[in-house]
XYZ file of N, CA and C in Angstrom:
363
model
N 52.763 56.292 83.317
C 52.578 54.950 82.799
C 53.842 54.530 82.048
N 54.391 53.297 82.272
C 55.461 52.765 81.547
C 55.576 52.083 80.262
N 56.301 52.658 79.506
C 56.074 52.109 78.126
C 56.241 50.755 77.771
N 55.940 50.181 76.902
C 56.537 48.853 76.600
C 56.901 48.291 74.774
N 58.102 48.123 74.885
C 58.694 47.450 73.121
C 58.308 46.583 73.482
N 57.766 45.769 71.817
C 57.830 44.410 71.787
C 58.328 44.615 70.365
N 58.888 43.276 69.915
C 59.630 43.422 68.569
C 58.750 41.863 68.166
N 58.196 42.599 67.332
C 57.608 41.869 66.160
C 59.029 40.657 65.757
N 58.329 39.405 65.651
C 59.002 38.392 64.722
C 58.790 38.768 63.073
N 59.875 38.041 62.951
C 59.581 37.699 60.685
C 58.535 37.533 60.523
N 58.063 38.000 59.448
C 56.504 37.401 58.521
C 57.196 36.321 58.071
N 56.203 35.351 58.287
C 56.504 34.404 56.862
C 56.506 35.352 55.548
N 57.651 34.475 54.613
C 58.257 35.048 53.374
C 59.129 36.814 53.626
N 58.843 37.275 54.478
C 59.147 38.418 54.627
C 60.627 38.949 53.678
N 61.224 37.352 54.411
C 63.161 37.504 53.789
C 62.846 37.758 52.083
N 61.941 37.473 51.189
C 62.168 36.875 50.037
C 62.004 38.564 49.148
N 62.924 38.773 48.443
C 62.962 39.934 47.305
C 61.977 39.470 46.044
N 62.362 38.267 45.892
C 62.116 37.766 44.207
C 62.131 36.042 44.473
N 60.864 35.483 43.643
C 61.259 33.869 43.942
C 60.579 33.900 42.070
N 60.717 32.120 41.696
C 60.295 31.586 40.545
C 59.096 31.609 40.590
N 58.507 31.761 39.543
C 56.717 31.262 39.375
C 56.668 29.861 39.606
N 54.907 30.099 40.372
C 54.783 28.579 40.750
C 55.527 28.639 42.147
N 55.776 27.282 42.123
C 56.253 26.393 43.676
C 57.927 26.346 42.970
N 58.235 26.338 42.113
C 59.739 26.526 41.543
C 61.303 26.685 42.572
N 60.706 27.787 43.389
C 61.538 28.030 44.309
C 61.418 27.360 45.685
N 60.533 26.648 46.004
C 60.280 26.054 47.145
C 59.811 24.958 47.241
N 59.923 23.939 48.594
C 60.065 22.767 48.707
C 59.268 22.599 50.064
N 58.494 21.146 50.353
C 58.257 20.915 51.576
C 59.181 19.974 51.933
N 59.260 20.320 53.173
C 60.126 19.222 54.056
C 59.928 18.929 55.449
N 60.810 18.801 55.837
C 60.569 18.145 57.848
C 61.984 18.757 58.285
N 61.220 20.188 59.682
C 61.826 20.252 60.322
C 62.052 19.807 61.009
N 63.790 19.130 61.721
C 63.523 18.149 62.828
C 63.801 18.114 63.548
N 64.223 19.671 63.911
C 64.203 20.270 65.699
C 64.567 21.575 65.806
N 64.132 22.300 66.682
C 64.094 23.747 66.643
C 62.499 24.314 66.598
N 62.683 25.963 67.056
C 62.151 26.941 67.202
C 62.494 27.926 65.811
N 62.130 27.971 65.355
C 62.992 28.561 64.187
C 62.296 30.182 63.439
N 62.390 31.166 63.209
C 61.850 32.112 62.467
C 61.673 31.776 61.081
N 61.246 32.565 60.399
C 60.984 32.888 58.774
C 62.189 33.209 58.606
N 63.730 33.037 57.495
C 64.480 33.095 57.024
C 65.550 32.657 58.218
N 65.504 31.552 58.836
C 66.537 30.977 58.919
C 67.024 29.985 58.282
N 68.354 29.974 58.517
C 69.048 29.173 57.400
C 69.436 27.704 58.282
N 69.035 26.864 56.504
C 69.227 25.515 57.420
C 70.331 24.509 56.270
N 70.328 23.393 56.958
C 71.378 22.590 56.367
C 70.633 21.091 56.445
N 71.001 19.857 56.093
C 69.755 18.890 55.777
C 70.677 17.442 56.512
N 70.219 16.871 57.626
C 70.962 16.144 58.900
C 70.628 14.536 57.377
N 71.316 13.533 58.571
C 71.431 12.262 57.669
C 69.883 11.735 56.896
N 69.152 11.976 57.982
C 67.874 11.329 57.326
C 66.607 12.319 56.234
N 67.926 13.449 55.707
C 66.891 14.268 54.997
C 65.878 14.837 55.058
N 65.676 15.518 56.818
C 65.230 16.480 57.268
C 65.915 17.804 57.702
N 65.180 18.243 57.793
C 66.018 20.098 57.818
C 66.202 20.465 58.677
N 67.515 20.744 59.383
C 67.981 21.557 60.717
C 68.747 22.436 60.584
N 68.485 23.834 62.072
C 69.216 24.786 61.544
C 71.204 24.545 61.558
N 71.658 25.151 60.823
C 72.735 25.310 60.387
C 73.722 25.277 61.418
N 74.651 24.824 61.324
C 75.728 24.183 62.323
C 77.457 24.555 62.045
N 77.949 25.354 61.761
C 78.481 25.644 60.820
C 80.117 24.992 61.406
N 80.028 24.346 62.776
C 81.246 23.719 63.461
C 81.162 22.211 63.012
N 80.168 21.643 62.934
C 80.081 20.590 62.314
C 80.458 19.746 61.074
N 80.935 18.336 61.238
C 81.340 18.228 60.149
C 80.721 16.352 59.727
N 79.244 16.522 60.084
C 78.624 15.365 59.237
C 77.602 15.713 58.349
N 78.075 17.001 57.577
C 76.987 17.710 57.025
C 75.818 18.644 57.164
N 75.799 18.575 58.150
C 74.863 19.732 58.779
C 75.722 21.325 58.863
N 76.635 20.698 58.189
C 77.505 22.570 58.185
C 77.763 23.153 57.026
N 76.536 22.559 55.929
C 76.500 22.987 54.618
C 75.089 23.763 54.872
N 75.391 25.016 54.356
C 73.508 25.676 54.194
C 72.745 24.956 53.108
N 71.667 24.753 53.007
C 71.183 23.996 51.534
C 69.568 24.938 51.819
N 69.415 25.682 52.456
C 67.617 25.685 52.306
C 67.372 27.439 53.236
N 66.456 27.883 53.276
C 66.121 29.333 53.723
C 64.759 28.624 54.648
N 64.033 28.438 55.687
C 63.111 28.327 56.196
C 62.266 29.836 55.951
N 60.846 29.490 55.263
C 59.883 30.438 54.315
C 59.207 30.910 55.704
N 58.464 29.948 56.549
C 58.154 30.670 57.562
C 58.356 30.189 58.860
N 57.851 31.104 59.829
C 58.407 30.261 61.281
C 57.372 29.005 61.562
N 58.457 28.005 62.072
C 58.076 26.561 62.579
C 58.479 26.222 63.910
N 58.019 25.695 64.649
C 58.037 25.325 66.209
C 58.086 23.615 66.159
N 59.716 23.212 66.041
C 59.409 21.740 66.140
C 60.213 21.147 67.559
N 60.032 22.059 68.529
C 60.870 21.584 69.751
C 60.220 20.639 70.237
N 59.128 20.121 70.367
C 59.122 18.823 71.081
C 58.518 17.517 69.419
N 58.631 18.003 68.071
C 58.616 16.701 67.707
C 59.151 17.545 65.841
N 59.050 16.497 64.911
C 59.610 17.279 64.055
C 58.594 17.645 63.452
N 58.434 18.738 62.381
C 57.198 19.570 62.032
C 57.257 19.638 60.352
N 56.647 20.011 59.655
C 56.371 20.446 58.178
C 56.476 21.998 58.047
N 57.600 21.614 57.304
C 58.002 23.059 56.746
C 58.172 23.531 54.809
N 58.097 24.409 54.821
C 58.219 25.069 53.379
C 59.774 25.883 53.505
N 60.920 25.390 52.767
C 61.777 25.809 52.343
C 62.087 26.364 51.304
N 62.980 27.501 50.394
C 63.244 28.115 49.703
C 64.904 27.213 49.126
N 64.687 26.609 48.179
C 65.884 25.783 47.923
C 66.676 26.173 46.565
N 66.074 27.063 45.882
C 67.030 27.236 44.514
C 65.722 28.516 44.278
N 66.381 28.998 43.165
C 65.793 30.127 42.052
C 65.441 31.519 42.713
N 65.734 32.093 43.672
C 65.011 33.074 44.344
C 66.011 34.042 45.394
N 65.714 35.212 45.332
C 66.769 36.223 45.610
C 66.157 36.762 47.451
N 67.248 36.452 48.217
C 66.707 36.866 49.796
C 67.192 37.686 50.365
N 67.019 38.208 50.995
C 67.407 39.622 51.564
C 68.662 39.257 52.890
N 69.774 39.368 52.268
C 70.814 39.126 53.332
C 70.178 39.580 54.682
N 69.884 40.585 55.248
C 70.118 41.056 56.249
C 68.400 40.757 57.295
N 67.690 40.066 56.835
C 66.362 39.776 57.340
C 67.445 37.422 57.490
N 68.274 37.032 56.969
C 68.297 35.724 57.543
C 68.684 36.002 58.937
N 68.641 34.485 59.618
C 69.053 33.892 60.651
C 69.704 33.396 60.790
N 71.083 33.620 60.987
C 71.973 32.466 60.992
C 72.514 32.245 62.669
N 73.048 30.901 62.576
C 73.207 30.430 64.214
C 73.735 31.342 65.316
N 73.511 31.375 66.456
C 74.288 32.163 67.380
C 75.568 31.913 67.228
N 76.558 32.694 67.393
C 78.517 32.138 67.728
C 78.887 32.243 66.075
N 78.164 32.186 64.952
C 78.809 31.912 63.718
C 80.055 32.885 63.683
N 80.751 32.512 63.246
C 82.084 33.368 62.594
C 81.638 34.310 61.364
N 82.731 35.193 60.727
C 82.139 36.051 59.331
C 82.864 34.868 59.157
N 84.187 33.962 58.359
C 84.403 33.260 57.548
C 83.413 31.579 57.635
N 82.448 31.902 58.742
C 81.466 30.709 58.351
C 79.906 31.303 57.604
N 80.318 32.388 58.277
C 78.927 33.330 57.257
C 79.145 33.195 55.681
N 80.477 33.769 55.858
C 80.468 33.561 54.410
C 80.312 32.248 53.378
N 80.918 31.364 54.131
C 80.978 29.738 53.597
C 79.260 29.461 53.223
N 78.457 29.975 53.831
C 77.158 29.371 54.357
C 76.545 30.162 53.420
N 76.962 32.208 52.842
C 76.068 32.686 51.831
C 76.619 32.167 50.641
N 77.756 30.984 50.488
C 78.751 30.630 49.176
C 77.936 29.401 48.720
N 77.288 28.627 50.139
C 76.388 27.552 49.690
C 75.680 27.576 49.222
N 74.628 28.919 49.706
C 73.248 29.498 49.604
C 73.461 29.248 47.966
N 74.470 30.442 47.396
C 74.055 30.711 46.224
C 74.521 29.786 45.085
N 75.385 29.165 45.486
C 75.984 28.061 44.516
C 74.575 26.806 44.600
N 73.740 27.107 45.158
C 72.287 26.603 44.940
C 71.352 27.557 44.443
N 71.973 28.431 43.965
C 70.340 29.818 43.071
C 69.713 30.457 44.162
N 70.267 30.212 45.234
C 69.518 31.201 46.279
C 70.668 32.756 46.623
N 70.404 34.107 46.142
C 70.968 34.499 45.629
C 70.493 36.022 46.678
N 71.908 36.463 47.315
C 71.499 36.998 48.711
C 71.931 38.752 48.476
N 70.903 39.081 48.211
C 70.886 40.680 48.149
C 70.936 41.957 49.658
């Protein structure tokens, strides 16, 4: 008989070490396109909804501003999401960041993270 892997996705919150009491550390918002896991990293398009991170871009969407808390499915419309936006410590190595990123856009993107209190262990 032939075996079979499957690899488990993120838990929601899974990424998170440490957050604020309360809702402190987190925010609702609108994802507004994408397939997305629990700790991917996003950046916030003109109309102040949340998309993932772009880091070639340069109308703002190539700033990180937010951690997506759990996975959201907004490929055919935009969806409600819970973001992680300040006060709370995430586990570098459980985010998502875009396919193709560079290390000197990784880095730009964990410089955003934390210069917003999101603080990457």
């Amino acid at each position: 008989m032939a075996s079979s892997k499957f690899t488990e996705p993120r838990h929601t919150g899974e990424h998170v070490v440490s957050e604020a009491n309360g809702a402190r550390s987190r925010e609702q918002g609108v994802l507004a396109a994408g397939n997305l896991p629990a700790g991917a990293v996003l950046a916030l398009d003109g109309n102040g909804d949340y998309v993932p991170l772009a880091p070639a871009a340069t109308d703002g969407t190539e700033v990180a501003k937010a951690v997506l808390y759990g996975a959201v499915d907004a490929s055919d419309s935009p969806q409600p999401c819970v973001v992680h936006v300040r006060a709370c410590e995430i586990e570098q190595a459980a985010l998502t960041f875009p396919d193709g990123i560079t290390e000197a856009q990784t880095n730009t993107a964990v410089n955003d993270l934390v210069g917003r209190g999101i603080i990457l262990r």
